[in-house]
Each structure stands twice: as C-alpha cells, then as structure tokens.
Coordinates of N, CA and C in Angstrom, one line a residue:
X256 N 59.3 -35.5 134.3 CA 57.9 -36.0 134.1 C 57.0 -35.1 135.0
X257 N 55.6 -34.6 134.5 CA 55.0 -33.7 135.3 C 54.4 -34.8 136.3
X258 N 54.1 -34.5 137.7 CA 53.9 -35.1 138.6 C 52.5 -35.6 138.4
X259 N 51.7 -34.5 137.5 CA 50.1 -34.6 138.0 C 49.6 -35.6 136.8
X260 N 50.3 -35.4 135.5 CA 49.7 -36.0 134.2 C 50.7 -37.0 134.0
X261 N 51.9 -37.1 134.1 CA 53.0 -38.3 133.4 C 53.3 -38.2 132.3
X262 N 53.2 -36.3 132.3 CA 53.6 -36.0 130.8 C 55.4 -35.6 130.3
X263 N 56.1 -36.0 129.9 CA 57.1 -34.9 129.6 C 57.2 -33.7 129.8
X264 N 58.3 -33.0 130.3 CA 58.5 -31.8 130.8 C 59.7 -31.3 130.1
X265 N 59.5 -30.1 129.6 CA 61.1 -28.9 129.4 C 62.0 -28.9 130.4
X266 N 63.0 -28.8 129.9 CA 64.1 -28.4 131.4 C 63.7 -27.3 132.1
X267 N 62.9 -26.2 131.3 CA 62.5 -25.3 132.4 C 61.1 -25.4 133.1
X268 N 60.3 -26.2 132.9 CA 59.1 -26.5 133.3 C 59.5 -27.6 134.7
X269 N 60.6 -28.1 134.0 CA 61.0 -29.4 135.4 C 61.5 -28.9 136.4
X270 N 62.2 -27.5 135.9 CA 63.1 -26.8 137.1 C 61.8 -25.8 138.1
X271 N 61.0 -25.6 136.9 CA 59.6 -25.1 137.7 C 59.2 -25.8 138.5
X272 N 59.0 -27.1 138.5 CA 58.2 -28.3 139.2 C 58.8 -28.3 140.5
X273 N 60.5 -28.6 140.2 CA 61.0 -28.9 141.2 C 61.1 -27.7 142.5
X274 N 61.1 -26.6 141.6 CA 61.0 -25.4 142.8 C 59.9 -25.2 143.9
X275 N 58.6 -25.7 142.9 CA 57.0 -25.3 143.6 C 57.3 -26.6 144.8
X276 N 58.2 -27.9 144.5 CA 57.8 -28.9 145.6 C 59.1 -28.9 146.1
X277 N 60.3 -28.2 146.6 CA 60.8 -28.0 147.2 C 60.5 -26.8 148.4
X278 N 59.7 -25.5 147.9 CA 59.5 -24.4 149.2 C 58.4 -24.6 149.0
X279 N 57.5 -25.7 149.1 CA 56.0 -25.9 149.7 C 56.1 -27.3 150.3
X280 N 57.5 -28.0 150.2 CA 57.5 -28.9 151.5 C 58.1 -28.8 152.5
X281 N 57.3 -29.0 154.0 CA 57.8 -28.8 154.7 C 58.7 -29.8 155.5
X282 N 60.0 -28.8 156.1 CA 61.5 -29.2 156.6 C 60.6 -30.5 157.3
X283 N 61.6 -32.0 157.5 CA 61.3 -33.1 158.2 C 60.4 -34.4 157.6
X284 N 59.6 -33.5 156.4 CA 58.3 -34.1 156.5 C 58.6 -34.9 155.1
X285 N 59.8 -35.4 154.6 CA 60.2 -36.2 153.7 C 61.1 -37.5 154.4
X286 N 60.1 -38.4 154.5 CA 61.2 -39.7 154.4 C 62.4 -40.2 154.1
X287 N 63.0 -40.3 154.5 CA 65.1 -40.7 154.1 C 65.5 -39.3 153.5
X288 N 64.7 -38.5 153.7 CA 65.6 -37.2 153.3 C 64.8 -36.5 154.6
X289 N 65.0 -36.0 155.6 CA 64.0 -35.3 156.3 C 64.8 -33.7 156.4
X290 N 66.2 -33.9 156.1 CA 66.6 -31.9 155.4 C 65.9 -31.2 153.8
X291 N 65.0 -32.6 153.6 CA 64.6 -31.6 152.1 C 63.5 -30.7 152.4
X292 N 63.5 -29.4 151.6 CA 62.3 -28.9 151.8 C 62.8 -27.1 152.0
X293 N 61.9 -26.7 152.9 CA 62.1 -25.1 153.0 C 61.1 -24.7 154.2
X294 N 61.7 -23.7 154.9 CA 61.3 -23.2 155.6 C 59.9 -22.2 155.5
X295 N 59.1 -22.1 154.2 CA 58.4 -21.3 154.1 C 57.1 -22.0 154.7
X296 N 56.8 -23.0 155.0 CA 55.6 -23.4 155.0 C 55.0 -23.3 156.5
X297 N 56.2 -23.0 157.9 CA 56.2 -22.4 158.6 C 55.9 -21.2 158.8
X298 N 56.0 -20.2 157.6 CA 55.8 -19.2 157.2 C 54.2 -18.2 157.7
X299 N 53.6 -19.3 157.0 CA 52.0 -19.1 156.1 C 51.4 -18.0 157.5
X300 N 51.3 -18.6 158.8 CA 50.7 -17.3 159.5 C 51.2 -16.4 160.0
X301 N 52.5 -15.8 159.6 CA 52.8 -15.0 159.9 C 52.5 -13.2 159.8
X302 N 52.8 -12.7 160.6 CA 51.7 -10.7 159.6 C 52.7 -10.8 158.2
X303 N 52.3 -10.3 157.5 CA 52.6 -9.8 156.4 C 53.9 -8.3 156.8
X304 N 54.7 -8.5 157.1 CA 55.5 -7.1 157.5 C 57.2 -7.7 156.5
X305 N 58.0 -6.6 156.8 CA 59.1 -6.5 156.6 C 60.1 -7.7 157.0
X306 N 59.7 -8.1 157.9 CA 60.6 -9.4 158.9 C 60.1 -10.7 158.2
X307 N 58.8 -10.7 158.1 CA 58.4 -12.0 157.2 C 58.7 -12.0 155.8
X308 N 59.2 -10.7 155.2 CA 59.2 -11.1 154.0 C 60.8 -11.4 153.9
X309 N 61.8 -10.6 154.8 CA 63.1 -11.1 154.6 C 63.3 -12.5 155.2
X310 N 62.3 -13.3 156.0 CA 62.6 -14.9 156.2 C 61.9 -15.5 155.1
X311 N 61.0 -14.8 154.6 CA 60.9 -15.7 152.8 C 61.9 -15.8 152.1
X312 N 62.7 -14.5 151.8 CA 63.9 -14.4 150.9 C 65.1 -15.6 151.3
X313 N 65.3 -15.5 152.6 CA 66.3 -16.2 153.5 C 66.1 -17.8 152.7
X314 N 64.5 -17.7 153.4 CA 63.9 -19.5 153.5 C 63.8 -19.8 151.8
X315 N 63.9 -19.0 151.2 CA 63.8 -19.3 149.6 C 65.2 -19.8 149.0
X316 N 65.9 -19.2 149.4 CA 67.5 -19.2 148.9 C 68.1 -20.0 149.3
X317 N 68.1 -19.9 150.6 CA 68.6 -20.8 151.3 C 68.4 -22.8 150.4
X318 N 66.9 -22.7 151.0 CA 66.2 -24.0 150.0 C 66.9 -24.1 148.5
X319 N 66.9 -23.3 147.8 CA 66.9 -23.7 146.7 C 68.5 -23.8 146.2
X320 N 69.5 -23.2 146.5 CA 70.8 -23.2 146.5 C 71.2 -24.8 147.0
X321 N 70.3 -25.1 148.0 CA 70.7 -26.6 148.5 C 70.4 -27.5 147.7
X322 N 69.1 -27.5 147.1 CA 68.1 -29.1 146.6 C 68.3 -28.2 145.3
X323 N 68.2 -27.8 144.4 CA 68.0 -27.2 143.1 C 69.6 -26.6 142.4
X324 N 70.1 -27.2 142.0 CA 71.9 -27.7 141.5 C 71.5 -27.1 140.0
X325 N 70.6 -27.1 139.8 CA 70.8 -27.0 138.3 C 70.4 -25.2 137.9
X326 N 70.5 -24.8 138.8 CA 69.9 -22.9 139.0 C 70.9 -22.3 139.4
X327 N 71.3 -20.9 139.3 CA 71.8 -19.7 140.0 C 71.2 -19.1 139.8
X328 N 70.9 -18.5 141.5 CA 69.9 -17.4 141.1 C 70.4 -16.0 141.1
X329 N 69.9 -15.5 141.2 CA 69.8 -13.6 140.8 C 68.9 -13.1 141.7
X330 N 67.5 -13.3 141.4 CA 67.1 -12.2 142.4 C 65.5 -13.1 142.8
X331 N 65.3 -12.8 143.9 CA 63.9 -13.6 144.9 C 63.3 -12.3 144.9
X332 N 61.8 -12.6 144.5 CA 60.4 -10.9 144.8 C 59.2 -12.0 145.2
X333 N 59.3 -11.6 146.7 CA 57.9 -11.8 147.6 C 57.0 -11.3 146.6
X334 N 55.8 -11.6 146.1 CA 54.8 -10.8 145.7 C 53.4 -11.1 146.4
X335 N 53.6 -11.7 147.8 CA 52.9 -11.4 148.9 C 51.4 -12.4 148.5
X336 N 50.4 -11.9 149.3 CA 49.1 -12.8 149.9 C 48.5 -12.4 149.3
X337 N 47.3 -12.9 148.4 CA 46.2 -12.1 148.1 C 45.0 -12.6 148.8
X338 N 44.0 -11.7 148.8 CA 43.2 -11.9 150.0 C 42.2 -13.5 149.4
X339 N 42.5 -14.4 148.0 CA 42.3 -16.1 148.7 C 43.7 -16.5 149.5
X340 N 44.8 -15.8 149.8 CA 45.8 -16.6 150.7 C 46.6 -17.8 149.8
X341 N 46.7 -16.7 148.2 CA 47.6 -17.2 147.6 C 48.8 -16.3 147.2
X342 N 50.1 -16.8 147.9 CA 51.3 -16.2 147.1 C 52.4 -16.9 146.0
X343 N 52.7 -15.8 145.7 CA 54.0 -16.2 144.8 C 55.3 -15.5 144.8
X344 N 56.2 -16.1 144.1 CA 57.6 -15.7 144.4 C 58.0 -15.5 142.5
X345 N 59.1 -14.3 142.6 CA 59.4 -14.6 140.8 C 60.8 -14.3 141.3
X346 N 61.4 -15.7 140.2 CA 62.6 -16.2 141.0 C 63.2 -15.6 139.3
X347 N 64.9 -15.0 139.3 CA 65.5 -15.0 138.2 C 67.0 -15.6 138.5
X348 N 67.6 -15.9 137.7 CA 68.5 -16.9 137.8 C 68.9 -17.0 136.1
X349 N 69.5 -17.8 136.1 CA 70.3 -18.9 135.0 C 70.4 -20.5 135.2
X350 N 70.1 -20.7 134.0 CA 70.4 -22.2 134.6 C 71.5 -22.6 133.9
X351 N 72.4 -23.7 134.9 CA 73.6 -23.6 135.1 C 74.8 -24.0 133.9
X352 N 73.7 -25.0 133.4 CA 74.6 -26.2 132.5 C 74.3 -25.2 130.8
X353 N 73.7 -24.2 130.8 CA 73.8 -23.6 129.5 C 73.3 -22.4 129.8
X354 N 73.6 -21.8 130.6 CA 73.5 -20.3 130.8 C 72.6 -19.7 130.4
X355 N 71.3 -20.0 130.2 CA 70.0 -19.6 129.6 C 69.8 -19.3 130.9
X356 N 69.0 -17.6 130.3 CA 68.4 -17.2 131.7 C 67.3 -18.0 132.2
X357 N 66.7 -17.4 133.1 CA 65.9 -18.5 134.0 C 64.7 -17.4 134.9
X358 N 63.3 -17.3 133.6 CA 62.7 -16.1 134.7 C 61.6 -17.1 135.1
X359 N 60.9 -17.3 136.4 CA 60.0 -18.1 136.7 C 58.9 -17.4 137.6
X360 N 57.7 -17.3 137.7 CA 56.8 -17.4 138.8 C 56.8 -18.5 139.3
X361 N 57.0 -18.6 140.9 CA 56.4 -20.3 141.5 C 55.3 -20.0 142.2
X362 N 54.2 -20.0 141.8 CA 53.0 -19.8 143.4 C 53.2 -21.0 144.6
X363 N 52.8 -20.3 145.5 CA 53.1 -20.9 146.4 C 52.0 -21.5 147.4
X364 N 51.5 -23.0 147.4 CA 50.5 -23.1 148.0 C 50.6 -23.4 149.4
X365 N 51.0 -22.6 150.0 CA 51.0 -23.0 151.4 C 49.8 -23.3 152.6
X366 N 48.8 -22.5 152.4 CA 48.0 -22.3 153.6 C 46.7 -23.5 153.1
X367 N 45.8 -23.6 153.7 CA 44.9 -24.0 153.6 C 43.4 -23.6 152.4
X368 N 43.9 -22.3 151.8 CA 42.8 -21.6 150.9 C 42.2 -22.9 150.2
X369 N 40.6 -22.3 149.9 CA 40.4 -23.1 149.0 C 40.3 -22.7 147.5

C-alpha cells in the first residue's frame, strides 16, 4: 500500500517504498524496533569525499540485506548531492522469490533541503 495515497502497489514499487523508508530512517528512532533503519542519515553532513561515499555503500548494504528479505543486491552507485542537497542511490539486484531483475533509483531525503 503506498504510504502517501492508500493506493495499491507493484511488488516492485513496494520494494521501492520499502527501500526509500528504510536508509532515510534513522538507527533508534523506530519504536519496538529501535535496530531498523540505516546509517545514512548520520551521513547528510558529511564532505562529499571518498570515505563518505564508501560509508554510504557500507551504510546501504548493510541496511538493506537486514530489513529488505525480498532483494539481492548486485551493485550500490552513490550518485551524490546536488547543489538543492538532494541525493540518490541506483540500487541493482534481483528480487528473490522470482528472479526478476531489480533496477531501482531511491532518492534520498536526508537533509533538510527545501
């Protein structure tokens, strides 16, 4: 069910959903689950270098291997900040229960932009 409208969803729009609100919530900050979530949202001020982008990759994988069962991934691409201080990630994978590949953009709303 889409969170915003209460509309029906695809299995791959749901596995979309579920990705954007698993690494844009932050670790603790879920009630009776306080390990759900991802490390990116710690992220957001960090420089833009080499080191931040391999704790995205880490903080991505990590998260989603855990809370998202219905995925294998393949390959995580930072595609970084744009100057409103929006990023995204293009995740590839399979999903699991029928081997259909799995290509997705998730933006990522982390920071405060408006």
């Amino acid at each position: 069910m889409n969170r915003h409208t209460g509309a029906s969803l695809s299995s791959e729009e749901s596995i979309a959903q579920s990705m954007s609100d698993i690494l844009s919530t932050r670790l603790g900050t879920r009630v009776m689950r306080r390990e759900y979530g991802s490390l990116l949202p710690d992220l957001v001020d960090h420089p833009f270098n080499d080191i931040t982008r391999l704790q995205v990759y880490a903080a991505t994988v990590i998260a989603l291997m855990r809370w998202e069962p219905r995925i294998s991934l393949s390959r995580v691409q930072f595609l970084g900040t744009t100057l409103q201080g929006q990023a995204s990630l293009d995740i590839e994978g399979s999903i699991v229960d029928s081997n259909q590949p799995l290509n997705l953009s998730v933006p990522l709303h982390l920071g405060g932009s408006a």
